[in-house]
mmCIF file of C-alpha atoms in Angstrom:
data_model
loop_
_atom_site.group_PDB
_atom_site.id
_atom_site.type_symbol
_atom_site.label_atom_id
_atom_site.label_comp_id
_atom_site.label_asym_id
_atom_site.label_seq_id
_atom_site.Cartn_x
_atom_site.Cartn_y
_atom_site.Cartn_z
ATOM 1 C CA UNK A 11 12.015 22.936 6.074
ATOM 2 C CA UNK A 12 13.889 20.220 7.954
ATOM 3 C CA UNK A 13 12.151 21.008 11.233
ATOM 4 C CA UNK A 14 8.730 20.716 9.597
ATOM 5 C CA UNK A 15 9.637 17.385 8.019
ATOM 6 C CA UNK A 16 10.767 16.188 11.441
ATOM 7 C CA UNK A 17 7.467 17.347 12.928
ATOM 8 C CA UNK A 18 5.581 15.322 10.305
ATOM 9 C CA UNK A 19 8.008 12.408 10.850
ATOM 10 C CA UNK A 20 8.262 11.843 7.115
ATOM 11 C CA UNK A 21 10.836 9.090 7.694
ATOM 12 C CA UNK A 22 8.045 7.091 9.360
ATOM 13 C CA UNK A 23 6.003 7.125 6.154
ATOM 14 C CA UNK A 24 7.870 3.984 5.142
ATOM 15 C CA UNK A 25 5.387 2.133 7.389
ATOM 16 C CA UNK A 26 2.582 3.244 5.089
ATOM 17 C CA UNK A 27 4.083 1.266 2.214
ATOM 18 C CA UNK A 28 1.979 -1.583 3.618
ATOM 19 C CA UNK A 29 -0.856 0.120 1.713
ATOM 20 C CA UNK A 30 0.734 -1.220 -1.482
ATOM 21 C CA UNK A 31 0.826 -4.829 -0.204
ATOM 22 C CA UNK A 32 -2.525 -5.926 -1.737
ATOM 23 C CA UNK A 33 -1.549 -4.457 -5.103
ATOM 24 C CA UNK A 34 1.894 -6.076 -5.056
ATOM 25 C CA UNK A 35 0.837 -9.541 -3.910
ATOM 26 C CA UNK A 36 -2.092 -9.643 -6.319
ATOM 27 C CA UNK A 37 0.278 -9.245 -9.278
ATOM 28 C CA UNK A 38 -1.307 -5.951 -10.365
ATOM 29 C CA UNK A 39 1.556 -3.573 -9.645
ATOM 30 C CA UNK A 40 1.705 -2.673 -13.361
ATOM 31 C CA UNK A 41 -1.979 -1.709 -13.449
ATOM 32 C CA UNK A 42 -1.828 2.088 -13.714
ATOM 33 C CA UNK A 43 -5.363 2.649 -12.421
ATOM 34 C CA UNK A 44 -4.908 0.472 -9.334
ATOM 35 C CA UNK A 45 -1.429 1.903 -8.744
ATOM 36 C CA UNK A 46 -2.885 5.426 -8.805
ATOM 37 C CA UNK A 47 -5.483 4.411 -6.206
ATOM 38 C CA UNK A 48 -2.786 2.907 -3.995
ATOM 39 C CA UNK A 49 -0.644 6.032 -4.242
ATOM 40 C CA UNK A 50 -3.653 8.143 -3.286
ATOM 41 C CA UNK A 51 -4.349 5.842 -0.319
ATOM 42 C CA UNK A 52 -0.676 6.099 0.694
ATOM 43 C CA UNK A 53 -0.822 9.905 0.670
ATOM 44 C CA UNK A 54 -4.030 9.979 2.726
ATOM 45 C CA UNK A 55 -2.678 7.488 5.269
ATOM 46 C CA UNK A 56 0.660 9.311 5.536
ATOM 47 C CA UNK A 57 -0.946 12.694 6.174
ATOM 48 C CA UNK A 58 -3.304 11.134 8.725
ATOM 49 C CA UNK A 59 -0.374 9.466 10.484
ATOM 50 C CA UNK A 60 1.548 12.763 10.532
ATOM 51 C CA UNK A 61 -1.405 14.480 12.192
ATOM 52 C CA UNK A 62 -1.334 11.823 14.909
ATOM 53 C CA UNK A 63 2.416 12.332 15.364
ATOM 54 C CA UNK A 64 1.844 16.057 15.898
ATOM 55 C CA UNK A 65 -0.860 15.401 18.496
ATOM 56 C CA UNK A 66 1.382 12.853 20.222
ATOM 57 C CA UNK A 67 4.380 15.202 20.321
ATOM 58 C CA UNK A 68 2.177 18.038 21.558
ATOM 59 C CA UNK A 69 0.834 15.956 24.441
ATOM 60 C CA UNK A 70 4.296 14.580 25.321
ATOM 61 C CA UNK A 71 6.333 17.777 25.216
ATOM 62 C CA UNK A 72 7.390 17.653 28.868
ATOM 63 C CA UNK A 73 8.244 13.937 28.953
ATOM 64 C CA UNK A 74 10.054 14.147 25.594
ATOM 65 C CA UNK A 75 12.324 16.887 26.980
ATOM 66 C CA UNK A 76 13.614 14.362 29.531
ATOM 67 C CA UNK A 77 14.276 11.665 26.907
ATOM 68 C CA UNK A 78 17.844 11.374 25.495
ATOM 69 C CA UNK A 79 16.652 11.215 21.860
ATOM 70 C CA UNK A 80 13.121 12.622 21.877
ATOM 71 C CA UNK A 81 14.297 15.913 23.416
ATOM 72 C CA UNK A 82 15.444 16.897 19.916
ATOM 73 C CA UNK A 83 11.957 16.669 18.433
ATOM 74 C CA UNK A 84 10.747 20.035 17.051
ATOM 75 C CA UNK A 85 8.097 20.666 19.728
ATOM 76 C CA UNK A 86 10.147 19.371 22.656
ATOM 77 C CA UNK A 87 13.211 21.400 21.615
ATOM 78 C CA UNK A 88 11.138 24.506 20.925
ATOM 79 C CA UNK A 89 12.161 25.030 17.282
ATOM 80 C CA UNK A 90 8.463 24.860 16.392
ATOM 81 C CA UNK A 91 5.932 26.612 18.611
ATOM 82 C CA UNK A 92 2.701 25.065 19.872
ATOM 83 C CA UNK A 93 0.649 27.553 17.842
ATOM 84 C CA UNK A 94 2.472 26.646 14.626
ATOM 85 C CA UNK A 95 1.983 22.955 15.341
ATOM 86 C CA UNK A 96 -1.769 23.488 15.776
ATOM 87 C CA UNK A 97 -1.970 25.362 12.462
ATOM 88 C CA UNK A 98 -0.097 22.593 10.632
ATOM 89 C CA UNK A 99 -2.342 19.982 12.262
ATOM 90 C CA UNK A 100 -5.452 21.825 11.065
ATOM 91 C CA UNK A 101 -4.062 22.077 7.526
ATOM 92 C CA UNK A 102 -3.231 18.364 7.445
ATOM 93 C CA UNK A 103 -6.694 17.315 8.598
ATOM 94 C CA UNK A 104 -8.331 19.680 6.092
ATOM 95 C CA UNK A 105 -6.237 18.215 3.270
ATOM 96 C CA UNK A 106 -7.101 14.643 4.305
ATOM 97 C CA UNK A 107 -10.846 15.345 4.447
ATOM 98 C CA UNK A 108 -10.735 17.164 1.093
ATOM 99 C CA UNK A 109 -8.861 14.353 -0.648
ATOM 100 C CA UNK A 110 -11.120 11.651 0.799
ATOM 101 C CA UNK A 111 -14.306 13.413 -0.311
ATOM 102 C CA UNK A 112 -12.785 14.015 -3.736
ATOM 103 C CA UNK A 113 -11.725 10.395 -4.196
ATOM 104 C CA UNK A 114 -15.094 8.840 -5.092
ATOM 105 C CA UNK A 115 -14.095 8.581 -8.760
ATOM 106 C CA UNK A 116 -11.080 6.511 -7.708
ATOM 107 C CA UNK A 117 -12.426 4.355 -4.886
ATOM 108 C CA UNK A 118 -16.000 4.027 -6.098
ATOM 109 C CA UNK A 119 -18.313 1.998 -3.856
ATOM 110 C CA UNK A 120 -15.394 1.174 -1.548
ATOM 111 C CA UNK A 121 -14.979 4.822 -0.541
ATOM 112 C CA UNK A 122 -17.060 4.478 2.632
ATOM 113 C CA UNK A 123 -15.059 1.400 3.713
ATOM 114 C CA UNK A 124 -11.779 3.205 3.071
ATOM 115 C CA UNK A 125 -13.059 6.270 4.939
ATOM 116 C CA UNK A 126 -14.121 4.064 7.846
ATOM 117 C CA UNK A 127 -10.614 2.575 8.025
ATOM 118 C CA UNK A 128 -8.994 6.025 8.060
ATOM 119 C CA UNK A 129 -11.443 7.296 10.682
ATOM 120 C CA UNK A 130 -10.962 4.250 12.886
ATOM 121 C CA UNK A 131 -7.161 4.565 12.574
ATOM 122 C CA UNK A 132 -7.333 8.218 13.637
ATOM 123 C CA UNK A 133 -9.654 7.608 16.599
ATOM 124 C CA UNK A 134 -7.731 4.507 17.725
ATOM 125 C CA UNK A 135 -4.463 6.431 17.727
ATOM 126 C CA UNK A 136 -6.018 9.316 19.628
ATOM 127 C CA UNK A 137 -6.993 6.804 22.314
ATOM 128 C CA UNK A 138 -3.461 5.396 22.131
ATOM 129 C CA UNK A 139 -1.871 8.838 22.498
ATOM 130 C CA UNK A 140 -3.859 9.935 25.519
ATOM 131 C CA UNK A 141 -4.422 6.668 27.389
ATOM 132 C CA UNK A 142 -3.768 3.273 25.834
ATOM 133 C CA UNK A 143 -0.033 3.689 25.226
ATOM 134 C CA UNK A 144 0.320 3.405 28.998
ATOM 135 C CA UNK A 145 -1.418 0.004 29.079
ATOM 136 C CA UNK A 146 1.098 -2.818 28.636
ATOM 137 C CA UNK A 147 0.388 -5.326 25.830
ATOM 138 C CA UNK A 148 -2.598 -3.260 24.656
ATOM 139 C CA UNK A 149 -0.144 -0.617 23.410
ATOM 140 C CA UNK A 150 1.823 -2.973 21.150
ATOM 141 C CA UNK A 151 -1.376 -4.621 19.901
ATOM 142 C CA UNK A 152 -2.732 -1.218 18.837
ATOM 143 C CA UNK A 153 0.482 -0.548 16.910
ATOM 144 C CA UNK A 154 0.088 -3.923 15.186
ATOM 145 C CA UNK A 155 -3.572 -3.253 14.364
ATOM 146 C CA UNK A 156 -2.450 0.004 12.763
ATOM 147 C CA UNK A 157 -0.426 -1.965 10.218
ATOM 148 C CA UNK A 158 -3.386 -4.245 9.517
ATOM 149 C CA UNK A 159 -5.485 -1.151 8.861
ATOM 150 C CA UNK A 160 -2.887 0.027 6.343
ATOM 151 C CA UNK A 161 -3.199 -3.239 4.431
ATOM 152 C CA UNK A 162 -7.000 -3.147 4.601
ATOM 153 C CA UNK A 163 -6.967 0.452 3.353
ATOM 154 C CA UNK A 164 -4.890 -0.635 0.365
ATOM 155 C CA UNK A 165 -7.313 -3.483 -0.280
ATOM 156 C CA UNK A 166 -10.405 -1.266 -0.150
ATOM 157 C CA UNK A 167 -8.746 1.423 -2.260
ATOM 158 C CA UNK A 168 -8.069 -1.076 -5.058
ATOM 159 C CA UNK A 169 -10.934 -3.514 -4.515
ATOM 160 C CA UNK A 170 -8.468 -6.379 -4.014
ATOM 161 C CA UNK A 171 -9.467 -9.166 -1.625
ATOM 162 C CA UNK A 172 -6.936 -9.810 1.157
ATOM 163 C CA UNK A 173 -6.371 -13.333 2.479
ATOM 164 C CA UNK A 174 -6.714 -14.148 6.161
ATOM 165 C CA UNK A 175 -3.115 -15.377 6.314
ATOM 166 C CA UNK A 176 -1.892 -12.045 4.912
ATOM 167 C CA UNK A 177 -3.838 -10.125 7.576
ATOM 168 C CA UNK A 178 -2.521 -12.349 10.375
ATOM 169 C CA UNK A 179 1.034 -12.124 9.013
ATOM 170 C CA UNK A 180 0.829 -8.321 8.960
ATOM 171 C CA UNK A 181 -0.404 -8.226 12.545
ATOM 172 C CA UNK A 182 2.323 -10.534 13.881
ATOM 173 C CA UNK A 183 5.083 -8.821 11.884
ATOM 174 C CA UNK A 184 4.060 -5.447 13.291
ATOM 175 C CA UNK A 185 3.893 -6.992 16.758
ATOM 176 C CA UNK A 186 7.532 -8.062 16.371
ATOM 177 C CA UNK A 187 8.583 -4.498 15.572
ATOM 178 C CA UNK A 188 6.501 -3.006 18.400
ATOM 179 C CA UNK A 189 7.835 -5.403 21.036
ATOM 180 C CA UNK A 190 11.374 -4.874 19.754
ATOM 181 C CA UNK A 191 10.917 -1.137 20.180
ATOM 182 C CA UNK A 192 9.656 -1.572 23.744
ATOM 183 C CA UNK A 193 12.668 -3.742 24.530
ATOM 184 C CA UNK A 194 14.995 -1.079 23.197
ATOM 185 C CA UNK A 195 13.283 1.520 25.360
ATOM 186 C CA UNK A 196 13.749 -0.730 28.400
ATOM 187 C CA UNK A 197 17.470 -1.055 27.675
ATOM 188 C CA UNK A 198 17.813 2.719 27.302
ATOM 189 C CA UNK A 199 15.901 3.231 30.545
ATOM 190 C CA UNK A 200 18.342 0.940 32.361
ATOM 191 C CA UNK A 201 21.310 2.871 30.978
ATOM 192 C CA UNK A 202 19.976 6.393 31.550
ATOM 193 C CA UNK A 203 18.149 5.619 34.785
ATOM 194 C CA UNK A 204 15.049 7.317 33.385
ATOM 195 C CA UNK A 205 11.823 5.438 32.837
ATOM 196 C CA UNK A 206 8.279 6.352 31.881
ATOM 197 C CA UNK A 207 4.784 5.119 32.454
ATOM 198 C CA UNK A 208 4.472 3.460 29.046
ATOM 199 C CA UNK A 209 7.077 0.887 30.120
ATOM 200 C CA UNK A 210 5.086 -0.217 33.156
ATOM 201 C CA UNK A 211 4.171 -3.870 32.789
ATOM 202 C CA UNK A 212 7.303 -4.720 30.770
ATOM 203 C CA UNK A 213 10.745 -6.009 31.596
ATOM 204 C CA UNK A 214 13.550 -7.261 29.378
ATOM 205 C CA UNK A 215 12.882 -10.939 30.098
ATOM 206 C CA UNK A 216 9.202 -10.630 29.151
ATOM 207 C CA UNK A 217 10.103 -8.657 26.019
ATOM 208 C CA UNK A 218 12.631 -11.331 24.966
ATOM 209 C CA UNK A 219 10.077 -14.124 25.354
ATOM 210 C CA UNK A 220 7.286 -12.186 23.629
ATOM 211 C CA UNK A 221 9.638 -11.203 20.805
ATOM 212 C CA UNK A 222 10.771 -14.785 20.235
ATOM 213 C CA UNK A 223 7.178 -16.056 20.194
ATOM 214 C CA UNK A 224 6.108 -13.319 17.784
ATOM 215 C CA UNK A 225 9.009 -14.026 15.405
ATOM 216 C CA UNK A 226 8.145 -17.731 15.373
ATOM 217 C CA UNK A 227 4.476 -16.920 14.691
ATOM 218 C CA UNK A 228 5.425 -14.537 11.885
ATOM 219 C CA UNK A 229 7.544 -17.189 10.160
ATOM 220 C CA UNK A 230 4.746 -19.762 10.491
ATOM 221 C CA UNK A 231 2.180 -17.300 9.137
ATOM 222 C CA UNK A 232 4.378 -16.493 6.150
ATOM 223 C CA UNK A 233 4.973 -20.187 5.516
ATOM 224 C CA UNK A 234 1.223 -20.907 5.621
ATOM 225 C CA UNK A 235 0.616 -17.908 3.353
ATOM 226 C CA UNK A 236 2.969 -19.272 0.695
ATOM 227 C CA UNK A 237 1.464 -22.762 1.002
ATOM 228 C CA UNK A 238 -2.166 -21.622 0.881
ATOM 229 C CA UNK A 239 -4.049 -22.968 -2.189
ATOM 230 C CA UNK A 240 -4.896 -19.521 -3.592
ATOM 231 C CA UNK A 241 -1.262 -18.375 -3.461
ATOM 232 C CA UNK A 242 0.014 -21.638 -4.950
ATOM 233 C CA UNK A 243 -2.489 -21.334 -7.798
ATOM 234 C CA UNK A 244 -1.964 -17.634 -8.411
ATOM 235 C CA UNK A 245 1.847 -17.796 -8.342
ATOM 236 C CA UNK A 246 4.388 -20.524 -8.946
ATOM 237 C CA UNK A 247 4.653 -23.249 -6.247
ATOM 238 C CA UNK A 248 8.302 -22.234 -5.857
ATOM 239 C CA UNK A 249 7.100 -19.124 -4.008
ATOM 240 C CA UNK A 250 7.510 -21.338 -0.948
ATOM 241 C CA UNK A 251 11.306 -20.957 -1.159
ATOM 242 C CA UNK A 252 11.121 -17.236 -0.402
ATOM 243 C CA UNK A 253 10.626 -18.297 3.228
ATOM 244 C CA UNK A 254 14.416 -18.685 3.514
ATOM 245 C CA UNK A 255 14.868 -14.916 3.110
ATOM 246 C CA UNK A 256 12.174 -14.304 5.727
ATOM 247 C CA UNK A 257 13.840 -16.633 8.242
ATOM 248 C CA UNK A 258 17.214 -14.928 7.762
ATOM 249 C CA UNK A 259 15.667 -11.460 8.147
ATOM 250 C CA UNK A 260 14.008 -12.407 11.435
ATOM 251 C CA UNK A 261 17.194 -13.998 12.756
ATOM 252 C CA UNK A 262 19.120 -10.846 11.897
ATOM 253 C CA UNK A 263 16.462 -8.739 13.603
ATOM 254 C CA UNK A 264 16.676 -10.904 16.726
ATOM 255 C CA UNK A 265 20.458 -10.571 16.662
ATOM 256 C CA UNK A 266 20.199 -6.774 16.464
ATOM 257 C CA UNK A 267 17.677 -6.792 19.287
ATOM 258 C CA UNK A 268 19.015 -9.395 21.704
ATOM 259 C CA UNK A 269 22.745 -9.075 21.060
ATOM 260 C CA UNK A 270 23.353 -5.470 20.004
ATOM 261 C CA UNK A 271 20.301 -3.758 21.597
ATOM 262 C CA UNK A 272 19.796 -1.552 18.531
ATOM 263 C CA UNK A 273 16.059 -1.700 17.954
ATOM 264 C CA UNK A 274 14.407 1.111 19.908
ATOM 265 C CA UNK A 275 13.346 2.487 16.519
ATOM 266 C CA UNK A 276 12.576 -0.408 14.117
ATOM 267 C CA UNK A 277 12.594 1.884 11.077
ATOM 268 C CA UNK A 278 16.295 2.569 11.694
ATOM 269 C CA UNK A 279 17.017 -1.042 10.773
ATOM 270 C CA UNK A 280 15.436 -0.567 7.346
ATOM 271 C CA UNK A 281 17.517 2.543 6.766
ATOM 272 C CA UNK A 282 20.824 1.358 8.247
ATOM 273 C CA UNK A 283 21.203 -2.437 8.462
ATOM 274 C CA UNK A 284 22.823 -3.665 5.239
ATOM 275 C CA UNK A 285 22.121 -7.342 5.933
ATOM 276 C CA UNK A 286 18.381 -6.804 6.235
ATOM 277 C CA UNK A 287 18.376 -4.394 3.285
ATOM 278 C CA UNK A 288 20.055 -6.956 1.026
ATOM 279 C CA UNK A 289 17.733 -9.696 2.293
ATOM 280 C CA UNK A 290 14.674 -7.556 1.600
ATOM 281 C CA UNK A 291 15.889 -6.795 -1.931
ATOM 282 C CA UNK A 292 16.560 -10.485 -2.634
ATOM 283 C CA UNK A 293 13.157 -11.445 -1.235
ATOM 284 C CA UNK A 294 11.513 -8.722 -3.329
ATOM 285 C CA UNK A 295 13.244 -9.867 -6.514
ATOM 286 C CA UNK A 296 12.390 -13.524 -5.794
ATOM 287 C CA UNK A 297 8.746 -12.674 -5.185
ATOM 288 C CA UNK A 298 8.568 -10.477 -8.282
ATOM 289 C CA UNK A 299 9.892 -13.343 -10.367
ATOM 290 C CA UNK A 300 7.232 -15.671 -8.950
ATOM 291 C CA UNK A 301 4.439 -13.154 -9.540
ATOM 292 C CA UNK A 302 5.284 -11.563 -12.844
ATOM 293 C CA UNK A 303 7.590 -14.111 -14.499
ATOM 294 C CA UNK A 304 6.191 -17.373 -13.139
ATOM 295 C CA UNK A 305 6.509 -19.152 -16.463
#
């Protein structure tokens, strides 16, 4: 079972929690109907993402076998055959299509918008897998757009309007993680002496500058989000003070990236870094208090 979970990259499903962002920030997390829709959207997005991971691993078998970490992936290591991977891919896509076409009672008139988001995400990532991941800057922007699509999917699934600042914040935050990952890959390439085409157009100095700019933009976007009239009216004006947790989290991320070179896989930070975990919990509690206990 472990090898199949690794093939689906279940640990990467944490990225799809962005689907719940509209529900959370709208103050409707306790609405059972909307929560059910968000969970359904999360499942659909996760299975779609897993199908993309399988296609990516299938197309990168040879290059992954030369990578110090990726050589242990199920397809690259040979613990799962190509035929089995194709069968699993077909099952995943069949499940996704079935769920989407059965979800009209949940998504209502927004079903076609949600379906369009899922379809665009799938096609965009196919283009990324076979071509665009080798185009510097375009590759990280596509990763960032993928996170925006997750948020939009959550919004269409629940019928919740998403602010422009929230969309921009999502894009820049994802850009930070994508650039940090590229920087980590560059550091590993320098150590191992192995490089690959996807790193063409990058060097450590460029990654450091781009990462710093993106972090600054993310903090500004979050600050403007908390100060926007609709957020101030919907929540308590003290929501502004949650920016302190955000600043600390980004500084810690920069420290991990620039000082310790530990960010080739951004999701590892969420699972392993205690400082960022505690900061995220404190930010979550603070935001919950502003949303659900603002009096």
